[in-house]
Coordinates of C-alpha atoms and ligand atoms in Angstrom, one line a residue:
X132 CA -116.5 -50.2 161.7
X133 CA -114.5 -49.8 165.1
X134 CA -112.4 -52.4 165.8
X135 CA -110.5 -52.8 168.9
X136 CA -107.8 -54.9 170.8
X137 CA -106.5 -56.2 173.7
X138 CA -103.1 -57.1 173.1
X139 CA -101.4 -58.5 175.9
X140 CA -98.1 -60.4 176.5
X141 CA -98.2 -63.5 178.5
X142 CA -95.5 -62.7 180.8
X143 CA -97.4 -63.1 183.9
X144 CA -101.0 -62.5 185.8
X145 CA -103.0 -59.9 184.5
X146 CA -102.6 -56.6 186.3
X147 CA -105.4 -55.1 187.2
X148 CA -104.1 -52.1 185.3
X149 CA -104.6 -54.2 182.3
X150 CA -107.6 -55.6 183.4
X151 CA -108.8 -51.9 182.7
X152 CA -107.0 -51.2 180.0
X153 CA -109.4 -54.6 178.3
X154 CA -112.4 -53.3 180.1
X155 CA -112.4 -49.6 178.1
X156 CA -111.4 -51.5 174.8
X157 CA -114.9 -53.5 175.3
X158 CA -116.7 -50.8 176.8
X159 CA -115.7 -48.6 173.8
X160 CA -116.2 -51.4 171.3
X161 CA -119.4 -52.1 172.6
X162 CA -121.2 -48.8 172.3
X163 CA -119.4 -48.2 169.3
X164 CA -121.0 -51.7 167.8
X165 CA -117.2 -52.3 166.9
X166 CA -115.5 -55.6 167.5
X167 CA -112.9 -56.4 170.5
X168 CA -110.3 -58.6 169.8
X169 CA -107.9 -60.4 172.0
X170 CA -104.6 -60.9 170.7
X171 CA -101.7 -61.8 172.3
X172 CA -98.3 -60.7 172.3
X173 CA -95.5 -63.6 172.9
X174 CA -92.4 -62.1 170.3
X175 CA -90.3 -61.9 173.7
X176 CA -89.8 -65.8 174.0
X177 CA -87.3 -65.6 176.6
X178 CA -90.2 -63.7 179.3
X179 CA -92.9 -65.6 177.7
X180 CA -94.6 -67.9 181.3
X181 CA -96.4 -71.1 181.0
X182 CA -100.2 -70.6 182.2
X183 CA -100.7 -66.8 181.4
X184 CA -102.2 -66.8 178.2
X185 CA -104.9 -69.5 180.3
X186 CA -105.1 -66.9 182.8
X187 CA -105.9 -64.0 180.9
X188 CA -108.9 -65.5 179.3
X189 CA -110.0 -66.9 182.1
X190 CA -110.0 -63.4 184.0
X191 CA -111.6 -61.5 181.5
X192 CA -114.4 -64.2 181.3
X193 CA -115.2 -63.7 184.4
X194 CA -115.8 -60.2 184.7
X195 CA -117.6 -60.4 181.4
X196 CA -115.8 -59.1 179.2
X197 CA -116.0 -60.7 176.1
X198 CA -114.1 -60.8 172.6
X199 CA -115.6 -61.4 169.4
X200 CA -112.3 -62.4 167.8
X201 CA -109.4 -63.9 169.4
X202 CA -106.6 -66.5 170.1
X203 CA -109.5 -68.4 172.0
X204 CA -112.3 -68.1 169.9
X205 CA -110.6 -67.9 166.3
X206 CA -112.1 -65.0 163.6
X207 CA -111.3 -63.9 160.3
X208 CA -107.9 -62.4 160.7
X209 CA -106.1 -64.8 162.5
X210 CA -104.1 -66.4 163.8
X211 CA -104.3 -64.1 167.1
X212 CA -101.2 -65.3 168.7
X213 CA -97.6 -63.2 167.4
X214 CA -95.9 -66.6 167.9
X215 CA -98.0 -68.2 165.0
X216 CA -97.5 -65.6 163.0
X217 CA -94.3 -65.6 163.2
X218 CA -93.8 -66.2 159.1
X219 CA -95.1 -63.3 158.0
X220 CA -93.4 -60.5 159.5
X221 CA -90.3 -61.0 157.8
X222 CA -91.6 -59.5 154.6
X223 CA -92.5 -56.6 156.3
X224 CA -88.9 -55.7 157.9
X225 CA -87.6 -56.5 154.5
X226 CA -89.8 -54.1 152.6
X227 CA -88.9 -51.6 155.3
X228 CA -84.9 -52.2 154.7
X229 CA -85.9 -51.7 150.7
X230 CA -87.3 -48.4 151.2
X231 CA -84.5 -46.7 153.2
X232 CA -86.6 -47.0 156.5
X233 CA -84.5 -49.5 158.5
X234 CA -80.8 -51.3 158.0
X235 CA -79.3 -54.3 159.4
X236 CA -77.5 -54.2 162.2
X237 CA -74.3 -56.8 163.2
X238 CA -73.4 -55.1 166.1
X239 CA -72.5 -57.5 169.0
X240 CA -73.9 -57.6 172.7
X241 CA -70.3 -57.1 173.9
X242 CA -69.5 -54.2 171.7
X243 CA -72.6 -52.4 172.3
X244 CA -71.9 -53.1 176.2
X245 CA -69.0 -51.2 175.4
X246 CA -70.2 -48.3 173.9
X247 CA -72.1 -47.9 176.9
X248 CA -69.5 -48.1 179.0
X249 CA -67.4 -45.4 177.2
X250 CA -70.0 -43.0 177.2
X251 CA -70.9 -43.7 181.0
X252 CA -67.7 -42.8 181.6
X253 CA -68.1 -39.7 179.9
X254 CA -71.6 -39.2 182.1
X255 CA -73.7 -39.3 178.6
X256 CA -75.8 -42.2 177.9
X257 CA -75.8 -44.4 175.0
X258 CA -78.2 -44.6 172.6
X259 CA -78.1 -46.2 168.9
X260 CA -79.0 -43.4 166.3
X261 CA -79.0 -41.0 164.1
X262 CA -75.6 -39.3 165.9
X263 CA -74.3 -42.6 166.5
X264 CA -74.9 -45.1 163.8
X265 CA -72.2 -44.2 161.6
X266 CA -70.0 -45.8 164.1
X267 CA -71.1 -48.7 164.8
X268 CA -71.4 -51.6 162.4
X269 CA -73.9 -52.2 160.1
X270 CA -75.6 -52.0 156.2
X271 CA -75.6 -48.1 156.8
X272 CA -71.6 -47.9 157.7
X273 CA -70.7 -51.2 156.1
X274 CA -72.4 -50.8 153.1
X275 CA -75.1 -52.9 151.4
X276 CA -72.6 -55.5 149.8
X277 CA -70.7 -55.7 153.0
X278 CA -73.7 -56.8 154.9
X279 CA -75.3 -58.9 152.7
X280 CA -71.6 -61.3 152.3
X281 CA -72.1 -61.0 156.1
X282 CA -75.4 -62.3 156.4
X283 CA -75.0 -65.2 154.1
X284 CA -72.2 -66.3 155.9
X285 CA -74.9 -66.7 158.1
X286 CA -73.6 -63.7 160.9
X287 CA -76.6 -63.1 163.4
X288 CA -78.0 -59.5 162.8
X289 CA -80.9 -57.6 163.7
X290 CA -83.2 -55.0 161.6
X291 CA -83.4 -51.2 163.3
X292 CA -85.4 -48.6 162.3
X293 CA -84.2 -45.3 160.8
X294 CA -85.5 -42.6 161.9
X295 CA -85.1 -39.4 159.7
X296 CA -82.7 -37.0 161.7
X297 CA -84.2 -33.9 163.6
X298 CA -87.7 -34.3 162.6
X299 CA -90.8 -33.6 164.9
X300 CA -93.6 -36.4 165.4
X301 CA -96.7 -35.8 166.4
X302 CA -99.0 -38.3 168.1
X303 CA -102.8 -37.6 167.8
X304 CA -103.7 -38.8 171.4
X305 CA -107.5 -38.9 171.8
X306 CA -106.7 -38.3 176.0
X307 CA -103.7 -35.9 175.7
X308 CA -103.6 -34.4 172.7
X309 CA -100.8 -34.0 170.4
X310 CA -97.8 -35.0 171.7
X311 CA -95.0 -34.2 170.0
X312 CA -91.4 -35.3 169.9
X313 CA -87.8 -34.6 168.5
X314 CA -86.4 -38.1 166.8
X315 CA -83.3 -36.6 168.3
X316 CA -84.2 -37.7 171.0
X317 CA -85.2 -41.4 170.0
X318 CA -83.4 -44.7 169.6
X319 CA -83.2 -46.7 166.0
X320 CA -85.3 -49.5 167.6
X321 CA -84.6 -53.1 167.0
X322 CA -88.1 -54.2 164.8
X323 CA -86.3 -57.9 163.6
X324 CA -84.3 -59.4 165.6
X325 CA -81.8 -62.4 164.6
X326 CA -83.8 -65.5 166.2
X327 CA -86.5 -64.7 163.2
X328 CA -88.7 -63.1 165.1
X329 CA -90.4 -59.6 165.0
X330 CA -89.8 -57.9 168.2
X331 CA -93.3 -55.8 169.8
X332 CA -92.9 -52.5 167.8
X333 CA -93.1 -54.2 164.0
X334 CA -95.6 -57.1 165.1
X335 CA -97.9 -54.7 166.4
X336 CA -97.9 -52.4 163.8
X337 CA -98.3 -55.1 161.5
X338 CA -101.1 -57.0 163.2
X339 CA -102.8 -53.7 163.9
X340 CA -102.8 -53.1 160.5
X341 CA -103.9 -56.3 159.4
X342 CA -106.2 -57.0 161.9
X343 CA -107.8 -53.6 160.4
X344 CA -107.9 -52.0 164.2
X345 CA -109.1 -48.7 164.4
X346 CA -108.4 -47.5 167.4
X347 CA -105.5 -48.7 169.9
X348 CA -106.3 -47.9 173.7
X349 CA -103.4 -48.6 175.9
X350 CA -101.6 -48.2 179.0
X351 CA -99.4 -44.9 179.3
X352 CA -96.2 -46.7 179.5
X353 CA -96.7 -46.8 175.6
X354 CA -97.1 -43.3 175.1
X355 CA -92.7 -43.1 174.4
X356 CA -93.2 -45.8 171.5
X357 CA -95.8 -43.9 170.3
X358 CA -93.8 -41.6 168.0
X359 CA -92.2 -44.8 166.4
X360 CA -95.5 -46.7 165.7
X361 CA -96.6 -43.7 164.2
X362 CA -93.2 -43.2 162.1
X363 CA -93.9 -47.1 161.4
X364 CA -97.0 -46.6 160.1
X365 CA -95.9 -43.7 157.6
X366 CA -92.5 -45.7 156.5
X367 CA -95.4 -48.4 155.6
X368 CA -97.8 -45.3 153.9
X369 CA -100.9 -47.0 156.1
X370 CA -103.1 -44.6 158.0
X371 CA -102.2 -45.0 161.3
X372 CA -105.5 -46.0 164.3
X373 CA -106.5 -43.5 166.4
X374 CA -104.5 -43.5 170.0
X375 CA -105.9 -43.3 173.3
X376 CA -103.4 -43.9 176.4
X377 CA -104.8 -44.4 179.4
X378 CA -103.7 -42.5 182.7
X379 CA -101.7 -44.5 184.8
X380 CA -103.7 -47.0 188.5
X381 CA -101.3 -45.4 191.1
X382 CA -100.6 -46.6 194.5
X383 CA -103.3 -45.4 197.1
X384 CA -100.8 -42.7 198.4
X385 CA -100.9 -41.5 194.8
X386 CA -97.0 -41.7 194.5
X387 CA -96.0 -44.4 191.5
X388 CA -97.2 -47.0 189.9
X389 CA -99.4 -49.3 192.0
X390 CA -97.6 -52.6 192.1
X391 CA -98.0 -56.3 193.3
X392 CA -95.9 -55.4 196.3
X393 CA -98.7 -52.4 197.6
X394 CA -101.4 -54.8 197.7
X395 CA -99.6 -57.4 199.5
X396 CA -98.4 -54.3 202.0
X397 CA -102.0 -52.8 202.1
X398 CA -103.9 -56.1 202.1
X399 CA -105.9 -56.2 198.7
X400 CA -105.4 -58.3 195.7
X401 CA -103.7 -56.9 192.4
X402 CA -104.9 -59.8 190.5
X403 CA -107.9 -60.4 189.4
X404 CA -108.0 -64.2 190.0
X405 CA -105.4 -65.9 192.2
X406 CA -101.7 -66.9 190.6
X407 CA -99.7 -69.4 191.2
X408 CA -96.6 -68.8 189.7
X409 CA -95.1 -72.0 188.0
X410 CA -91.5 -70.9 188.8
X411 CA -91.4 -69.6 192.5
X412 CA -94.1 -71.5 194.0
X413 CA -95.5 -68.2 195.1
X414 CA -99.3 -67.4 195.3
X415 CA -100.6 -63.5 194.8
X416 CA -104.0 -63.3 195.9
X417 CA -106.8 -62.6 193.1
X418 CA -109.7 -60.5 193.3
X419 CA -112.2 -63.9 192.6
X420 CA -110.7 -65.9 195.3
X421 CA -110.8 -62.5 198.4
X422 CA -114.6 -62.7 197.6
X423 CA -115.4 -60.0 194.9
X424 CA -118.2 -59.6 192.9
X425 CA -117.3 -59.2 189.1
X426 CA -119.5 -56.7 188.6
X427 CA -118.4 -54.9 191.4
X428 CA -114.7 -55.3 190.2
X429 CA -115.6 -53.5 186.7
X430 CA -117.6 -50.8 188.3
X431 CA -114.8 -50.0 190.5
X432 CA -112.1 -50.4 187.9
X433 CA -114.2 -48.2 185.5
X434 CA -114.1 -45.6 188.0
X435 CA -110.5 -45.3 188.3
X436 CA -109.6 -42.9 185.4
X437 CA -113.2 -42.4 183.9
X438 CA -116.5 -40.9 184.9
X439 CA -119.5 -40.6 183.4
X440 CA -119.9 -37.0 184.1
X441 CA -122.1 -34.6 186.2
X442 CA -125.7 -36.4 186.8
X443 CA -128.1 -34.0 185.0
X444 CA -129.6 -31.0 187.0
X445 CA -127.6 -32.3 190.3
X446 CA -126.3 -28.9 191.7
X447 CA -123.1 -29.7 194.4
X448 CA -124.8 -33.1 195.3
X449 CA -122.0 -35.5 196.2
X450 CA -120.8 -37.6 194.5
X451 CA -121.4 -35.6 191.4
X452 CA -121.7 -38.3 189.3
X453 CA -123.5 -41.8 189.6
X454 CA -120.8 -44.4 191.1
X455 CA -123.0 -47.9 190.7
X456 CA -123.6 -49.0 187.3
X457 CA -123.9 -52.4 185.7
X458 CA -121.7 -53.3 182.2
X459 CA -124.7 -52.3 180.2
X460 CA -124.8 -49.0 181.8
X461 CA -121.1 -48.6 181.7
X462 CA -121.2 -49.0 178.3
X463 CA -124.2 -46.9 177.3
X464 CA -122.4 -43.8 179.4
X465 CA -118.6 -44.6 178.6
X466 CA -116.6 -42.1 176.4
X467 CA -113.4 -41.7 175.6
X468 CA -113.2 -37.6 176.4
X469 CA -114.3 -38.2 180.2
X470 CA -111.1 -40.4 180.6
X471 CA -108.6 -38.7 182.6
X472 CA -105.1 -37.4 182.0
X473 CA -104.0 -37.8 185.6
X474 CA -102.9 -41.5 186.8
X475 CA -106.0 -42.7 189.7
X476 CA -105.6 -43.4 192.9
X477 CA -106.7 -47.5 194.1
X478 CA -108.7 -46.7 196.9
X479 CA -108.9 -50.1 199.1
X480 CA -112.3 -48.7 200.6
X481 CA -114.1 -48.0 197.8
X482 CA -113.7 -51.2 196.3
X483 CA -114.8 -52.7 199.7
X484 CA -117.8 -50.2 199.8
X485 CA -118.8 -51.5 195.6
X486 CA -118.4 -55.0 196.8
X487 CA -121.0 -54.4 199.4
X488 CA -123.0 -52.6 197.3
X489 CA -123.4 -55.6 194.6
X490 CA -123.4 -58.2 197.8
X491 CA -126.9 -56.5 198.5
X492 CA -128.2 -57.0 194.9
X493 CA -128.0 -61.1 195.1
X494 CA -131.2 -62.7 195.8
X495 CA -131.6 -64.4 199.1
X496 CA -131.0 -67.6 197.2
X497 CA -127.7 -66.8 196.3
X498 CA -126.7 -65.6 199.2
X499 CA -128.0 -68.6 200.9
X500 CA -126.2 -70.5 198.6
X501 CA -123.0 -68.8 199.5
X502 CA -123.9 -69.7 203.3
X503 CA -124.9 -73.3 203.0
X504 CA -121.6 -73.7 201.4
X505 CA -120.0 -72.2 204.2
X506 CA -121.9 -74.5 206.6
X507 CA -121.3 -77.8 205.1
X508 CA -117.7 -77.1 206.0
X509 CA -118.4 -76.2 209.4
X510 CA -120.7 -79.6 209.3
X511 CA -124.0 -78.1 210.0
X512 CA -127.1 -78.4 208.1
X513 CA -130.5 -76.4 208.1
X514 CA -133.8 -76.4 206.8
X515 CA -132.9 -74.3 203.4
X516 CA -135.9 -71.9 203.2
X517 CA -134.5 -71.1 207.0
X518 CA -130.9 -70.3 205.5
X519 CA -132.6 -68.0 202.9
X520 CA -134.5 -66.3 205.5
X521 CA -131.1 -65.9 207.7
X522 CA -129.5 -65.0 204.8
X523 CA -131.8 -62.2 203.7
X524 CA -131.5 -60.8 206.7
X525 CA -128.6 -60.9 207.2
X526 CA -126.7 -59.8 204.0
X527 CA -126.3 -55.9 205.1
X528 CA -124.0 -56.8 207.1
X529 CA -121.9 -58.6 204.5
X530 CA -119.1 -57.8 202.4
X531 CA -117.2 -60.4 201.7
X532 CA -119.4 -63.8 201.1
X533 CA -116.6 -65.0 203.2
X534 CA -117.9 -63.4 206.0
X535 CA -121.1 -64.6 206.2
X536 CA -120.2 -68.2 208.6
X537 CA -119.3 -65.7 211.0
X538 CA -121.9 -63.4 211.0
X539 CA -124.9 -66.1 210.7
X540 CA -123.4 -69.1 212.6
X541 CA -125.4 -68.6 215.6
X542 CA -128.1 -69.2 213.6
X543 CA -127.3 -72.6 213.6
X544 CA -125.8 -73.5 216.6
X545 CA -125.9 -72.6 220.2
X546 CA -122.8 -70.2 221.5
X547 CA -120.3 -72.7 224.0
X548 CA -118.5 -69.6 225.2
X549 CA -119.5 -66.0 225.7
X550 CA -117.6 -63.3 225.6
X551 CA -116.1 -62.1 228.5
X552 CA -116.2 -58.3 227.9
X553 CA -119.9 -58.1 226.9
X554 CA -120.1 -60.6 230.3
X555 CA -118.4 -57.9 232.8
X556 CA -120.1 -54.8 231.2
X557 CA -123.8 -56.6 230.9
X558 CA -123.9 -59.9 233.3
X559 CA -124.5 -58.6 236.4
X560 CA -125.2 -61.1 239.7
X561 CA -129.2 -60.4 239.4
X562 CA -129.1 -61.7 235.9
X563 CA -129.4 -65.0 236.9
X564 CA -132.9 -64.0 238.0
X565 CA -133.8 -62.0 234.9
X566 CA -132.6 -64.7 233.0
X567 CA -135.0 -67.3 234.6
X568 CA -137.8 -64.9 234.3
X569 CA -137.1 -64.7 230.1
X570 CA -137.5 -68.2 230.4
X571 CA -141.0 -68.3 232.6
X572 CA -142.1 -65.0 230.0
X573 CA -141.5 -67.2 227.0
X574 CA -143.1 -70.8 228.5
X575 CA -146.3 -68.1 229.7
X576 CA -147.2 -65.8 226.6
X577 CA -148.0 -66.8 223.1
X578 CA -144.7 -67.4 221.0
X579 CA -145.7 -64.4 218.8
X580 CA -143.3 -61.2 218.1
X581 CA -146.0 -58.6 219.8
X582 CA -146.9 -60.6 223.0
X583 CA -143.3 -61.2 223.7
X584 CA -141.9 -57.8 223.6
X585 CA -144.9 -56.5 225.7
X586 CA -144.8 -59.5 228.3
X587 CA -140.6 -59.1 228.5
X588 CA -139.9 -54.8 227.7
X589 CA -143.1 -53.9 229.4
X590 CA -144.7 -55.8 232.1
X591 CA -141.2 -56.7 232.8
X592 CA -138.3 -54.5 232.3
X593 CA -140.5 -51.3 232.2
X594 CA -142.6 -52.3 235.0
X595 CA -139.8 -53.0 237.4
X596 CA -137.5 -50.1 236.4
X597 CA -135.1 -52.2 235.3
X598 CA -132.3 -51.4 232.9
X599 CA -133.1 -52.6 228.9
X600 CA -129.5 -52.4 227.9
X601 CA -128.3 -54.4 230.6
X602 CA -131.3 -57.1 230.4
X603 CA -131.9 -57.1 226.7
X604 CA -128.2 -57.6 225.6
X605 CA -127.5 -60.4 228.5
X606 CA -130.3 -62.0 226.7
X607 CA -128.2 -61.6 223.5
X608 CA -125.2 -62.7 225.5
X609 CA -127.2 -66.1 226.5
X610 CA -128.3 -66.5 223.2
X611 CA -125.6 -65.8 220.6
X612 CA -122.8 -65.7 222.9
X613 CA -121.9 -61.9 222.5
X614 CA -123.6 -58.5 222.0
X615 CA -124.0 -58.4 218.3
X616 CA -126.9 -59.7 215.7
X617 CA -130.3 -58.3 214.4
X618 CA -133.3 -57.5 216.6
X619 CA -133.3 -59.2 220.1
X620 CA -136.8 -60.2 219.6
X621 CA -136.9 -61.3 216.1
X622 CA -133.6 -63.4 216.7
X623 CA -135.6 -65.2 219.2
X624 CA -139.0 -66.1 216.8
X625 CA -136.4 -67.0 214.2
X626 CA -134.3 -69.5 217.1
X627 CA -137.9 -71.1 218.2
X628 CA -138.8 -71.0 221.5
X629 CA -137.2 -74.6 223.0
X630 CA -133.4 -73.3 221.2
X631 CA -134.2 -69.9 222.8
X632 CA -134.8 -71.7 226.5
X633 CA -132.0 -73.9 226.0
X634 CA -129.5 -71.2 225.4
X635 CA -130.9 -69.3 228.0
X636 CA -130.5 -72.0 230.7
X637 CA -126.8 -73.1 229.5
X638 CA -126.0 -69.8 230.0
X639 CA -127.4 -69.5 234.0
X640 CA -125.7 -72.3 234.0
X641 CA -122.2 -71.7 232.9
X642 CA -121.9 -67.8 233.3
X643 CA -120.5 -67.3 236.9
X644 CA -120.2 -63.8 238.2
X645 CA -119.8 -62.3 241.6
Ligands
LIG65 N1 -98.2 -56.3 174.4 C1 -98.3 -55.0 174.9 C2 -98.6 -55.1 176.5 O1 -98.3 -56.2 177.0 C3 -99.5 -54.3 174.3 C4 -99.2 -52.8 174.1 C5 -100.3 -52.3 173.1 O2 -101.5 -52.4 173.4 O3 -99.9 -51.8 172.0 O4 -99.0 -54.2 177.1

């Protein structure tokens, strides 16, 4: 049975790095028929913020994806939050400290401030271990008795690790490969640390035991503790979860880490719904609130790292692989081997072009929804089935639901100024003439689509050599104040014929030209 987590710490809005890293834990769970569990992380008090544990569930709700255990929901091997499990990780560091794989330490801040100092001075770096631990104070130097007279005279201490000297470990990494790594060249990690908590390395071995998880996908940046949770997990003598760390969301230029700061400089969110932050005062934009579609967020986010692979028999066809696919889809096609090793590029366009992809798969109805919203705040009403019609033509031209007032409000009301560049380059003095003769055209013929074009493009335009650009978008000018919209003529059957001949005549009225 695969069993899965998303383990977050609720030090702040959910990245959208992490918003994939949850997405290919459920997409993996899902085809797997495993289980997802949301868990999170709060042993660092001193970074923990109000509001972000809130957030997180609320973000992941809303792009669907959706836990079958977790601190929101309960399960079988709660609790699901470190903080109330706070009581039974103790046992754990002291089994480790009985079996030779970890020792107290007393060592305080200001002397290990000044071990790193000395050694600065000496250009080396500092790091507590195997080399250095004899000299420094704790059970290891001072002895067992030592330490324990020290601790019940109630002297803060924390628990390290020991790692064995000059030993290779080798993570199993389902993306990489082995990687493999000198414990030379690692750190006797704090696992306990004197305010009673566990810190992140021992609670998430221990939870991930517990919590039976079989595999743990997670961001690169964990790939260096890797070699400890796999030491951890042999000091325990459990068989470690498979590991899967996922390449790294870089910056659109592809140079580091794409960070809050690149989508305030480039203009998208980084966020999947908007944050306030309870501190500053400051708001970072969110994903929801710009206008996106969930379903086009997860497409997109899948995309960046994964793919589903060459389309069968599609020889040099580009893209090689299909880009629009719902969750059930994503799910059916996802595997782990067809996750890349190299970090992905955010690519501000192509999360425009899904959103306008998945725009165009709501119903009229929704869209018209989104509109008549939109209207109500401009205080203008409408007939409804009109406002689906509008918006169902409409909608290709829509990315952003936001957009859609905008693009549709002429529509609804009747333009009060015109633009003055489409003016000079398409009102010219004998419009004023042409204009009147729309009019006299549309009071003659039948108001249907065929009998208008011929009366006005033919036997008019045609018939007197005039200019269709010039006439036809002056029309356009007249009637939605600038040269943009759908088809001249079906604007007009949509607008009615009085609206039509009242914007025509305004605008004789108020253009002047000479
Ligand atoms: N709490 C860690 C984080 O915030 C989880 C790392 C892991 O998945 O092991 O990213």
């Amino acid at each position: 049975m695969v069993r899965v987590r998303f383990a977050p710490s609720p030090t702040g809005p959910l990245h959208i790095g992490g918003v994939r890293t949850a997405l290919y834990n459920y997409l993996f769970a899902r085809q797997q028929g495993g289980k997802m569990i949301l868990r999170i992380e709060d042993t660092d008090q001193t970074r923990f913020v109000p509001g972000a544990e809130q957030y997180i569930i609320e973000a992941l709700d809303w792009l669907g994806i959706k836990f079958d255990e977790g601190v929101h929901i309960g399960g079988p091997y709660g609790p699901y939050r470190q903080s109330d499990r706070k009581p039974m990780y103790r046992q754990y560091a002291d089994q480790l400290i009985a079996d030779g794989w970890a020792y107290y330490a007393f060592d305080k801040p200001e002397a290990l401030e000044a071990k790193r100092k000395e050694y600065e001075a000496q250009k080396k770096t500092f790091q507590y271990d195997c080399n250095t631990r004899g000299g420094m104070e704790n059970s290891l130097s001072l002895g067992m008795e030592e330490a324990q007279r020290r601790i019940d005279a109630g002297e803060p201490y924390v628990v390290r690790f020991k790692f064995p000297d000059n030993i290779d470990i080798t993570v199993h990494d389902l993306i990489r490969g082995d990687v493999t790594m000198n414990s030379r060249l690692l750190d006797d990690k704090v696992l306990f640390k004197s305010d009673g908590m566990p810190t992140y390395h021992l609670a998430n071995i221990v939870d991930d035991h517990t919590m039976e998880i079989t595999h743990v996908i997670r961001g690169e940046e964990w790939l260096p503790s890797a070699p400890l949770h796999v030491m951890l997990y042999k000091a325990f003598g459990w068989e470690a979860p498979q590991f899967a760390h996922l390449p790294l969301l870089l910056k659109p230029e592809g140079n580091g880490k794409l960070s809050k700061r690149d989508g305030d400089r480039l203009g998208f969110p980084v966020f999947p719904l908007e944050w306030h932050d309870p501190k500053s005062g400051e708001i970072s934009s969110g994903y929801r609130e710009k206008g996106y579609l969930p379903e086009a967020v997860v497409n997109m986010l899948a995309l960046l790292g994964w793919n589903p692979g060459k389309r069968e028999g599609d020889n040099g066809a580009n893209p090689v692989y299909q880009e629009i696919m719902s969750m059930d889809e994503l799910i059916k096609l996802f595997n782990i081997e067809h996750i890349s090793k190299n970090g992905a590029k955010f690519n501000l366009d192509k999360a425009k072009w899904f959103n306008h992809e998945y725009f165009q798969k709501l119903s009229d109805e929704e869209v018209a929804s989104y509109l008549e919203a939109q209207m109500k705040e401009h205080g203008v009403a409408a007939d409804h089935a009109y406002v689906v019609k509008v918006a169902g033509m409409m909608k290709e031209r829509i990315t952003f639901p936001s957009e859609l007032w905008e693009t549709c409000c002429y529509f609804f009301v009747a333009p009060t100024e015109y633009n003055e560049k489409d003016v000079a380059k398409r009102w010219t003095p004998d419009m004023h003439i042409h204009m009147q003769k729309v009019i006299d055209i549309l009071n003659s013929v039948p108001f249907e689509y065929e009998a208008i074009h011929k009366a006005l493009l033919d036997d008019y335009i045609a018939a007197n050599g005039l200019n269709t650009g010039k006439v036809m978008n002056s029309l356009r000018i007249a009637v939605v104040g600038r040269t943009v919209g759908p088809d001249m003529i079906t604007l007009v059957m949509m607008l009615g014929k009085e609206e039509t001949i009242r914007r025509v005549n305004r605008a004789i009225e108020k253009i002047k030209v000479n």
